[in-house]
PDB file of C-alpha atoms in Angstrom:
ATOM      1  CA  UNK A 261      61.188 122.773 196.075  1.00 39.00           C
ATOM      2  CA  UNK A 262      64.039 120.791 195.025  1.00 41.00           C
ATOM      3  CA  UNK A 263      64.126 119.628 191.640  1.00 43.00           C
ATOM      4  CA  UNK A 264      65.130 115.808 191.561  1.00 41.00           C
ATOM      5  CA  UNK A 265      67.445 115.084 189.128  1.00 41.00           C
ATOM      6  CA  UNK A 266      66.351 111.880 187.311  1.00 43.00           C
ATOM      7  CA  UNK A 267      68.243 110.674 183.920  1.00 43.00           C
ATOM      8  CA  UNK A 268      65.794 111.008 181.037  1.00 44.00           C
ATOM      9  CA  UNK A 269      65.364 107.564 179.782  1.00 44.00           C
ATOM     10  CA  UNK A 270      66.839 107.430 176.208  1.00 42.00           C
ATOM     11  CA  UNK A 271      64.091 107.366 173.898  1.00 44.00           C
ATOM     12  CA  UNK A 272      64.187 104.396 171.201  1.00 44.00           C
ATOM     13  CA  UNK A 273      64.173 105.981 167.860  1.00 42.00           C
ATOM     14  CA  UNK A 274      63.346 103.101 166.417  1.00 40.00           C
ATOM     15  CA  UNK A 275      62.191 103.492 162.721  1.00 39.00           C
ATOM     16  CA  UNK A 276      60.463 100.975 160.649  1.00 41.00           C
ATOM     17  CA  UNK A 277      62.706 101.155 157.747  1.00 39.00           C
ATOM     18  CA  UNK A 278      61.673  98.702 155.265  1.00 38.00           C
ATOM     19  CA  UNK A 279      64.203  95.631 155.400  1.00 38.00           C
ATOM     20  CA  UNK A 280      66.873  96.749 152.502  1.00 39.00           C
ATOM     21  CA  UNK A 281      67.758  94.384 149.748  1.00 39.00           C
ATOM     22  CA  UNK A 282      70.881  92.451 149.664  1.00 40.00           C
ATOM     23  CA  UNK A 283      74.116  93.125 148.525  1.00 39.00           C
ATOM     24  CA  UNK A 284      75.023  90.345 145.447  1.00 46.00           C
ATOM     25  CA  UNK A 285      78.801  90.247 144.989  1.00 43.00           C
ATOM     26  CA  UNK A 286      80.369  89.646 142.043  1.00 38.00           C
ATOM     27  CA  UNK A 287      80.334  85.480 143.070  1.00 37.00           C
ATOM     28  CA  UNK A 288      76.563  86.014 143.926  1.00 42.00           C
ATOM     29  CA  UNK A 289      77.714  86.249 147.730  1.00 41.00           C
ATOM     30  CA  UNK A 290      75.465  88.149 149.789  1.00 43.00           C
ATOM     31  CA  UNK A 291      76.156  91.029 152.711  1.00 43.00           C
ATOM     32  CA  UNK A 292      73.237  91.804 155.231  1.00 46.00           C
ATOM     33  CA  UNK A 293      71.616  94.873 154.838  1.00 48.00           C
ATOM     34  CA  UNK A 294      73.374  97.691 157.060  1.00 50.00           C
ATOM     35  CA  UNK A 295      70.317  99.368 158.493  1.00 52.00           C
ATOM     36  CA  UNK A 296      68.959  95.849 159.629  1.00 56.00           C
ATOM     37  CA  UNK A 297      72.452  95.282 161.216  1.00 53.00           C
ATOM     38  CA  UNK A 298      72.227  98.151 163.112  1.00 53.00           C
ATOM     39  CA  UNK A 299      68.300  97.963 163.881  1.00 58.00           C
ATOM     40  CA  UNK A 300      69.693  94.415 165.340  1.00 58.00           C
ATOM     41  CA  UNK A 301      72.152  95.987 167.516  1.00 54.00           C
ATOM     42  CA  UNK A 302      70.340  98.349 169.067  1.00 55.00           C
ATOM     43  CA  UNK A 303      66.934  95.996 170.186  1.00 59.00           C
ATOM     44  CA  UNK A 304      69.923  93.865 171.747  1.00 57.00           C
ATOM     45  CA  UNK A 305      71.260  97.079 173.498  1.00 52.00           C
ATOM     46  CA  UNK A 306      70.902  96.985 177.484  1.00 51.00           C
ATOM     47  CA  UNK A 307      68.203  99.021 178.336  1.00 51.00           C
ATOM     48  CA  UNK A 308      69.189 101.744 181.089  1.00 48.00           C
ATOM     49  CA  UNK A 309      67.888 101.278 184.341  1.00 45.00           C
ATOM     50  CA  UNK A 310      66.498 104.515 185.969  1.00 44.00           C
ATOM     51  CA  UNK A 311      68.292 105.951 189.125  1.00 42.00           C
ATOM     52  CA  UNK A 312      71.619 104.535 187.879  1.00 46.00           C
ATOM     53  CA  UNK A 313      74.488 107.102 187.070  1.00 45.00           C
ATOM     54  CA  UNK A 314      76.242 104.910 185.378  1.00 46.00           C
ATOM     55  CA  UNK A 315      73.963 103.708 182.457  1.00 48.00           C
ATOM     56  CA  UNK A 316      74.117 106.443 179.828  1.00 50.00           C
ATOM     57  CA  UNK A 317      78.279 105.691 180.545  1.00 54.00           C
ATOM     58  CA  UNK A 318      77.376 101.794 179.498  1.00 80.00           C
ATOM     59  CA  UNK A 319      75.281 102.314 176.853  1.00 78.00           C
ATOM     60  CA  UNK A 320      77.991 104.360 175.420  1.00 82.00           C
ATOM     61  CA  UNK A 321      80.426 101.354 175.987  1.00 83.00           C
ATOM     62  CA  UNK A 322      77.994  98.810 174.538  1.00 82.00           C
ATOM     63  CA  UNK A 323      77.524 101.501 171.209  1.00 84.00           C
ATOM     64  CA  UNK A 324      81.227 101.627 171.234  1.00 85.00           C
ATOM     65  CA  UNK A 325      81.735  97.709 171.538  1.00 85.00           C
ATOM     66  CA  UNK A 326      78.961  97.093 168.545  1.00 86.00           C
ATOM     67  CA  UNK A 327      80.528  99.770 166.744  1.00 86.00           C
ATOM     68  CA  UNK A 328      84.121  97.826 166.931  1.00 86.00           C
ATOM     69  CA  UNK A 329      82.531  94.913 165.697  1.00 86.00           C
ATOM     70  CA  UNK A 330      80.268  96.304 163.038  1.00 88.00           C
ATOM     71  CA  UNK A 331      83.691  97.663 161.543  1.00 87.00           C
ATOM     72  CA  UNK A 332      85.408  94.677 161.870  1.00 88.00           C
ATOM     73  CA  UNK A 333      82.653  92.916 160.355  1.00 88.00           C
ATOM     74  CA  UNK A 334      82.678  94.980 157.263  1.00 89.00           C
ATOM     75  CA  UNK A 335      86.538  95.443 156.997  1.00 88.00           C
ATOM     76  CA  UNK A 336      85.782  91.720 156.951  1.00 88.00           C
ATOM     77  CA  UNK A 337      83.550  91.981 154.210  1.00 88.00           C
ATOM     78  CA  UNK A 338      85.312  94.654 152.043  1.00 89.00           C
ATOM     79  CA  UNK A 339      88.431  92.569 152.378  1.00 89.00           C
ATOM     80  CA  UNK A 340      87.017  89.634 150.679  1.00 90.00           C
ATOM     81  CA  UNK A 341      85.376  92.143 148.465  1.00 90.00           C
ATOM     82  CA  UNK A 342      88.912  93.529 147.223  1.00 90.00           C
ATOM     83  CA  UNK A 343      90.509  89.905 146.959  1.00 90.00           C
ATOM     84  CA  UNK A 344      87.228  89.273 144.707  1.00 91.00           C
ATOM     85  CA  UNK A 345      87.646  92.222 142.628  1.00 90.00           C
ATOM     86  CA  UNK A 346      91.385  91.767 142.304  1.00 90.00           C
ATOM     87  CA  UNK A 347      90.878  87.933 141.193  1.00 91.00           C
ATOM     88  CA  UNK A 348      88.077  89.695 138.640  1.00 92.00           C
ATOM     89  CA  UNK A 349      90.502  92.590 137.714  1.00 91.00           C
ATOM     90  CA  UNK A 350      92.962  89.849 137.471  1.00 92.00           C
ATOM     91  CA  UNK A 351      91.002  87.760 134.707  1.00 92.00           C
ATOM     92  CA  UNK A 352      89.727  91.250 132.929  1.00 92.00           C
ATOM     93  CA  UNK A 353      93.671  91.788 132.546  1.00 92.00           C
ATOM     94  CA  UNK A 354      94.278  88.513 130.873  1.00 92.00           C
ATOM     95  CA  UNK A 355      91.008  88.062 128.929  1.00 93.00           C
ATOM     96  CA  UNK A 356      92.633  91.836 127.498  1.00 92.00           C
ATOM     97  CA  UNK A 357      95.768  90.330 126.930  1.00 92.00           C
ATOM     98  CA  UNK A 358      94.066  87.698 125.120  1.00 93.00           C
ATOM     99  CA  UNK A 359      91.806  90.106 123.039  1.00 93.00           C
ATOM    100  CA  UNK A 360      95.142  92.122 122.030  1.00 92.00           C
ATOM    101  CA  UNK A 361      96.836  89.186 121.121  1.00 93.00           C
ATOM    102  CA  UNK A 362      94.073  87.874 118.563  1.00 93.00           C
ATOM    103  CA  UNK A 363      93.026  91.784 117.147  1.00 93.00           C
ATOM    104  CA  UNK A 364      97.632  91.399 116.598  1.00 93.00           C
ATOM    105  CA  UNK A 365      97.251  88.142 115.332  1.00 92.00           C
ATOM    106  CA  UNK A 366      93.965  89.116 112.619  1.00 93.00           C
ATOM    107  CA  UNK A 367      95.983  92.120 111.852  1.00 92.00           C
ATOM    108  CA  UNK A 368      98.687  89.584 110.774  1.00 92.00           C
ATOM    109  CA  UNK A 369      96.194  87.426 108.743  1.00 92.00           C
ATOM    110  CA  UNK A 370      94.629  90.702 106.954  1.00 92.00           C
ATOM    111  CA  UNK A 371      98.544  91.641 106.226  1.00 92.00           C
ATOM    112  CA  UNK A 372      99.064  88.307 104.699  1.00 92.00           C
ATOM    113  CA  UNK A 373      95.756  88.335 103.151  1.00 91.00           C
ATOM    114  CA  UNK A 374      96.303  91.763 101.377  1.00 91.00           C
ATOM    115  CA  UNK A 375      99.998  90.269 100.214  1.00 92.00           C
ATOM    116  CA  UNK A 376      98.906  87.042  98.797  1.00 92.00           C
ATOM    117  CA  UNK A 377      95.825  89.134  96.670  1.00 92.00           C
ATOM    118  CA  UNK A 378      98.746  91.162  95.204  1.00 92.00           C
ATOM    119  CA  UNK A 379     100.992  88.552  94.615  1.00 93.00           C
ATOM    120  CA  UNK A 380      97.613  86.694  92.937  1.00 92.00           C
ATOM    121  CA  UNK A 381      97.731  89.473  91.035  1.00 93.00           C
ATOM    122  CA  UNK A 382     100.874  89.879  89.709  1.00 93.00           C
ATOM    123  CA  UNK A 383     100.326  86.231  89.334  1.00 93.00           C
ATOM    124  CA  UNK A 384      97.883  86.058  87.055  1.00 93.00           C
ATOM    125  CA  UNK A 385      99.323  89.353  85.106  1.00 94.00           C
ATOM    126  CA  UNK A 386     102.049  86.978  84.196  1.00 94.00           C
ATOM    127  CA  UNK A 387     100.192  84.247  83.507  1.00 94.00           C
ATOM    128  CA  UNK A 388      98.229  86.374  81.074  1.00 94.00           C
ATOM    129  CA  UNK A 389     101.263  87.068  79.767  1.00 94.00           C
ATOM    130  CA  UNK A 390     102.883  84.407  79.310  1.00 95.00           C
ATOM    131  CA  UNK A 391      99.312  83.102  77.410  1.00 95.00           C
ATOM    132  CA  UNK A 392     100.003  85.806  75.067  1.00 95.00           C
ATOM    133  CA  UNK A 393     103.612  84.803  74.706  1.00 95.00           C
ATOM    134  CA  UNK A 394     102.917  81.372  74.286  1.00 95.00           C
ATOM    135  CA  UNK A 395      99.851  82.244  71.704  1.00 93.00           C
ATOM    136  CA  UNK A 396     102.195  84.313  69.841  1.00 95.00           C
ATOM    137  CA  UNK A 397     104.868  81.654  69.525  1.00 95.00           C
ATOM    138  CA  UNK A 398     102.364  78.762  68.750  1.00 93.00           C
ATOM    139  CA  UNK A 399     101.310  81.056  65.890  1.00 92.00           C
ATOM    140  CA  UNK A 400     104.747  81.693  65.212  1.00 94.00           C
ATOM    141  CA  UNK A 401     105.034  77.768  64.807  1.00 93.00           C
ATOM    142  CA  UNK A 402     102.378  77.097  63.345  1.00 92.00           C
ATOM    143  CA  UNK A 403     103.577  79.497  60.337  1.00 93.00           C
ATOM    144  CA  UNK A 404     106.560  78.437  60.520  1.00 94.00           C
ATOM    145  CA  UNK A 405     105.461  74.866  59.820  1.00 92.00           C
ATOM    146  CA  UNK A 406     103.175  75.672  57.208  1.00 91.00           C
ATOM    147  CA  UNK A 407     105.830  77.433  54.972  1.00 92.00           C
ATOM    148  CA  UNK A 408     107.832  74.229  55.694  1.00 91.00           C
ATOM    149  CA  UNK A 409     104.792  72.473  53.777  1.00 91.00           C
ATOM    150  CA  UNK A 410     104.485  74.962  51.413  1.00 92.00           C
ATOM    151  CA  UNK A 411     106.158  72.530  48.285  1.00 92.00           C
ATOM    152  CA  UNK A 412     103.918  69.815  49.491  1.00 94.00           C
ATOM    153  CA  UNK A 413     100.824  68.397  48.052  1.00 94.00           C
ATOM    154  CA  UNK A 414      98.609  66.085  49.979  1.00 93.00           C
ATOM    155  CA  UNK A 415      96.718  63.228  47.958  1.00 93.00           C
ATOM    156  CA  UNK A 416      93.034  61.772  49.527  1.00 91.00           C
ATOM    157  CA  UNK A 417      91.288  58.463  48.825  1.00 90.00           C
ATOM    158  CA  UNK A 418      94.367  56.569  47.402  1.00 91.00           C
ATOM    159  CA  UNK A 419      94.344  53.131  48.240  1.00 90.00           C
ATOM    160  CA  UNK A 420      96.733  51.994  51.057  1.00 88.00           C
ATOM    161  CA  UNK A 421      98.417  48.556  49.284  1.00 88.00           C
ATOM    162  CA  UNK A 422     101.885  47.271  49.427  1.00 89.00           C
ATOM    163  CA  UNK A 423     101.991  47.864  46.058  1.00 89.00           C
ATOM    164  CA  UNK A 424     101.271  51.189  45.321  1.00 89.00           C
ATOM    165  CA  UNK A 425     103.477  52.093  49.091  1.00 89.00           C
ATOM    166  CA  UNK A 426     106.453  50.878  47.824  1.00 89.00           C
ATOM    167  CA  UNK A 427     106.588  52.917  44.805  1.00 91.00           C
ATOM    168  CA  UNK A 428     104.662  56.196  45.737  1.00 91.00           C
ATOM    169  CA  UNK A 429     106.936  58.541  43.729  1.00 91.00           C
ATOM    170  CA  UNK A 430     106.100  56.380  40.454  1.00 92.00           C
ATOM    171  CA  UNK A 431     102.544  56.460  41.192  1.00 93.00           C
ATOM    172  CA  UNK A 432     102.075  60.541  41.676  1.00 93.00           C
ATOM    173  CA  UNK A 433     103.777  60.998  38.055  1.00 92.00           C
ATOM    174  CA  UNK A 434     101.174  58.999  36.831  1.00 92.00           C
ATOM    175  CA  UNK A 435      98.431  60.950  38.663  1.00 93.00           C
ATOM    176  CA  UNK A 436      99.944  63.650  36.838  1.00 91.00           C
ATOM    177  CA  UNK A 437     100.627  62.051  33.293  1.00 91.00           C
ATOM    178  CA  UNK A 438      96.469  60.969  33.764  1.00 90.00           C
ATOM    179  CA  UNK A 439      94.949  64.345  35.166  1.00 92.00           C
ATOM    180  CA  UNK A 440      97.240  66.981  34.135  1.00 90.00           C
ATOM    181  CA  UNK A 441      99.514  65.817  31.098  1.00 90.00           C
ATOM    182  CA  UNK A 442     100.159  69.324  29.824  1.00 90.00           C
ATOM    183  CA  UNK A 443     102.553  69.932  32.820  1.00 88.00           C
ATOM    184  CA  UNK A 444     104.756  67.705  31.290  1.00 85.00           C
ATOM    185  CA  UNK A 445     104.355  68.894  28.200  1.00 84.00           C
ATOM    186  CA  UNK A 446     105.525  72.002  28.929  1.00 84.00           C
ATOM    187  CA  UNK A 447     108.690  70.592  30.558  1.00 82.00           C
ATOM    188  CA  UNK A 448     107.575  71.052  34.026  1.00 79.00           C
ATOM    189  CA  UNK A 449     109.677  69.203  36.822  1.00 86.00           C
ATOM    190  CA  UNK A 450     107.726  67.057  38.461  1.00 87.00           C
ATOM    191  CA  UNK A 451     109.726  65.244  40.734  1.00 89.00           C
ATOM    192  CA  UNK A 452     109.625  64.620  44.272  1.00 90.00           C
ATOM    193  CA  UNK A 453     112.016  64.574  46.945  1.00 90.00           C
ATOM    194  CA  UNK A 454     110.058  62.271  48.972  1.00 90.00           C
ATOM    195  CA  UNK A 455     106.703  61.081  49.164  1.00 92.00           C
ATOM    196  CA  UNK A 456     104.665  59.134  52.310  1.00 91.00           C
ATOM    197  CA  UNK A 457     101.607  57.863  54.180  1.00 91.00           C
ATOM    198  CA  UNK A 458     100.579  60.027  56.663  1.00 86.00           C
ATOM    199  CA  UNK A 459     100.832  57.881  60.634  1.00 82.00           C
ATOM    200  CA  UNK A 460      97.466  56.104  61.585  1.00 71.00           C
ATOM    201  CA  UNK A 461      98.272  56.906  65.280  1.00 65.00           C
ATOM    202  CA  UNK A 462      95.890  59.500  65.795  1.00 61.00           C
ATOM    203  CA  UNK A 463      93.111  57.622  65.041  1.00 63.00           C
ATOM    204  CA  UNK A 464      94.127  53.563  64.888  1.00 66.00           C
ATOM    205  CA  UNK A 465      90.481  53.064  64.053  1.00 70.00           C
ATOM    206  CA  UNK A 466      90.177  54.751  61.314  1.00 71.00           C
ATOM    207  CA  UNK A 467      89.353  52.371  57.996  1.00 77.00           C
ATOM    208  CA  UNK A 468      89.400  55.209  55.579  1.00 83.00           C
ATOM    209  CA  UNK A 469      93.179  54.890  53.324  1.00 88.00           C
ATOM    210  CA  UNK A 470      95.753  56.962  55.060  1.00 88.00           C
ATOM    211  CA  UNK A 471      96.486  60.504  53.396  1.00 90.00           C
ATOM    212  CA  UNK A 472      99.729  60.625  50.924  1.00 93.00           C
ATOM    213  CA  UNK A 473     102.541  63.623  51.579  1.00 94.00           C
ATOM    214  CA  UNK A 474     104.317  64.537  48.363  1.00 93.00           C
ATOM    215  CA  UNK A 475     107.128  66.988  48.395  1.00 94.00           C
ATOM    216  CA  UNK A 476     107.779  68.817  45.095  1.00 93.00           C
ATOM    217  CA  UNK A 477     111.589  69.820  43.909  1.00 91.00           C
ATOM    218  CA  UNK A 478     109.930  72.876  42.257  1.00 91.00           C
ATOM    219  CA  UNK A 479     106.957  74.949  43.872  1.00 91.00           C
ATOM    220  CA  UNK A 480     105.988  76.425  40.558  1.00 92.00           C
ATOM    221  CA  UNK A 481     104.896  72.727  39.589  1.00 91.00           C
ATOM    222  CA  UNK A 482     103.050  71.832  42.705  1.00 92.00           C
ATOM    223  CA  UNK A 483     101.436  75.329  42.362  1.00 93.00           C
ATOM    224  CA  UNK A 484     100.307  74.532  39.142  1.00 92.00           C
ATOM    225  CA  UNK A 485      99.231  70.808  39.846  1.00 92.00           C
ATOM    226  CA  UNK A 486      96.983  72.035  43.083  1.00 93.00           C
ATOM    227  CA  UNK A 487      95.473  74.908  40.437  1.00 92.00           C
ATOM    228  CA  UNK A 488      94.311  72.119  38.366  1.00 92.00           C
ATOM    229  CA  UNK A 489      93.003  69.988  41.255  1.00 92.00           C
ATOM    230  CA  UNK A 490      90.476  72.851  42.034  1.00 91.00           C
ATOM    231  CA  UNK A 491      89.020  73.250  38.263  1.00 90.00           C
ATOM    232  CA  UNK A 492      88.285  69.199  38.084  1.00 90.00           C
ATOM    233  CA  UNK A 493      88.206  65.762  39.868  1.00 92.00           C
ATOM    234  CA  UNK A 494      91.606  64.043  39.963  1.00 94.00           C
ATOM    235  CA  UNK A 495      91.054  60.349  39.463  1.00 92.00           C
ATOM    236  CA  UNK A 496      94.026  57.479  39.758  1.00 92.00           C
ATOM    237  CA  UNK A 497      93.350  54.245  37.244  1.00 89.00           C
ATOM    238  CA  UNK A 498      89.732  55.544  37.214  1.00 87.00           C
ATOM    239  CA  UNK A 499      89.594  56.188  40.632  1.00 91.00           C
ATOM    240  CA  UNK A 500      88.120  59.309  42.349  1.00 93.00           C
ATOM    241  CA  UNK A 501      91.237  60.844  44.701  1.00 93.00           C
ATOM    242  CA  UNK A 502      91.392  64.654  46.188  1.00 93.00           C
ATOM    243  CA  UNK A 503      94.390  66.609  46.052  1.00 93.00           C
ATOM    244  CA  UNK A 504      95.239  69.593  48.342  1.00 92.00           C
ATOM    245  CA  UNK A 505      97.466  71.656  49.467  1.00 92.00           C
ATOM    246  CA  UNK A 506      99.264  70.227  52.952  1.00 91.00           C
ATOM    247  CA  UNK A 507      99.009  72.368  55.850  1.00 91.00           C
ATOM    248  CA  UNK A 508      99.644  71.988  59.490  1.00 89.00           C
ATOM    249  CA  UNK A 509      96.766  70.142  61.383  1.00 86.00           C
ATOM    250  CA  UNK A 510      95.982  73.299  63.723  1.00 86.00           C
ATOM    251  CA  UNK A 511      95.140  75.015  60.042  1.00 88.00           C
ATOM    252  CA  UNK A 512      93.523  72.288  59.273  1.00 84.00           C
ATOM    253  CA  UNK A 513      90.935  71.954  61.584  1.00 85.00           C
ATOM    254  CA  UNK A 514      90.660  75.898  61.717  1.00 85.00           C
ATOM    255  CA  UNK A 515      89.583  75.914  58.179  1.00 83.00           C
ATOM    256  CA  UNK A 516      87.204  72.928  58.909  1.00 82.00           C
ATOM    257  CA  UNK A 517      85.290  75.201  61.385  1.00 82.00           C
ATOM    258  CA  UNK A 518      85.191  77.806  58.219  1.00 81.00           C
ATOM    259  CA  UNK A 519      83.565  75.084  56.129  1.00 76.00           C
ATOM    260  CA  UNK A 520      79.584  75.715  57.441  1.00 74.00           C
ATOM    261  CA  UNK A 521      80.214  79.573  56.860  1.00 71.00           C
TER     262      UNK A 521
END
């Protein structure tokens, strides 16, 4: 019994693969899933017909022919792919450039951050000392200018007239022939090398008499007058007057922030 030949149909393996997500690129593009592709191609693939030799010989072609085109579709695909990730790869280079170049640039800043804090400090180091160099030399001055005043009396509460301005040195040797006659007596030189009003500029509103400067030939005497000036009130033609010792102003208003202690 003879055994007819007859080509086995080819069976369709078709599975039912669950339809596979998309492929987002990095522009949100989307590829076709590959297993629905080829699911695709092969329900559109010529079915063999029986008793034809030559089927299984055009399937093959058709397989072949999809095949061609499934790579060229994809070569497709990946090329646009690359030309994406190279454009991408392309801005990730420069957006790195960019980062390097500000990380240099804050180095730069922290550099010339760190270099202005020490020259602030050596800054203020000198400024501290030259405050202590100018406090010294104030002090300094301010000595200085008191032992320049040391021979000098000051006089309070005389009254500021014509008359008694024009002849100041005649009118301190009679404060002193009226409070303190006994200088004299004992031969004590009283006289001045100059004697003044103290300027009103400081305060031009200022009603009270302006202070007198006297300036002694001998210190001994002036000593001797400003010791009697503490023990009792000096008075001129009746009149109450102060007389102290004349120091800078700086002392001055030093010892006036003594006076409540």
């Amino acid at each position: 019994m003879a055994n007819s030949t007859e080509p086995q149909k080819p069976q369709n393996t078709k599975k039912n693969k669950k339809k596979g997500a998309t492929l987002d690129t990095f522009y949100g593009a989307k590829i076709q899933n590959t297993e629905q592709t080829e699911d695709n191609i092969k329900e559109n693939a010529p079915k063999p017909s029986k008793g034809n030799g030559n089927s299984p010989q055009t399937y093959e072609e058709f397989e072949s022919e999809m095949t061609k085109k499934m790579e060229a579709f994809w070569e497709e695909k990946l090329e646009i792919m690359q030309k994406k990730f190279t454009h991408l790869q392309n801005q990730f280079d420069q957006t790195v450039k960019e980062n390097q170049a500000l990380k240099a640039r804050i180095r730069q800043l922290e550099d010339n951050d760190r270099v202005k804090e020490q020259e602030s400090i050596k800054q203020s180091q000198n400024t501290k000392k030259l405050e202590e160099n100018i406090k010294y030399l104030t002090d300094k001055v301010i000595d200085l200018e008191n032992r320049g005043r040391r021979d000098n009396l000051r006089i309070i509460g005389l009254p500021d007239k014509p008359e008694i301005n024009t002849k100041l040195d005649m009118v301190i040797q009679d404060i002193i022939k009226e409070n303190c006659p006994e200088i004299l007596e004992q031969g004590g030189n009283t006289a001045t090398d100059r004697a003044h009003r103290t300027p009103s500029t400081l305060n031009p509103q200022k009603t009270t008499p302006r202070n007198v400067i006297a300036k002694f030939q001998s210190y001994q005497t002036k000593e001797k007058i400003l010791q009697e000036a503490r023990k009792r009130q000096f008075r001129y033609k009746g009149m109450p007057i102060r007389v102290t010792q004349d120091l800078a102003s700086s002392t001055l208003n030093d010892r006036k922030a003594w006076n409540m202690i």
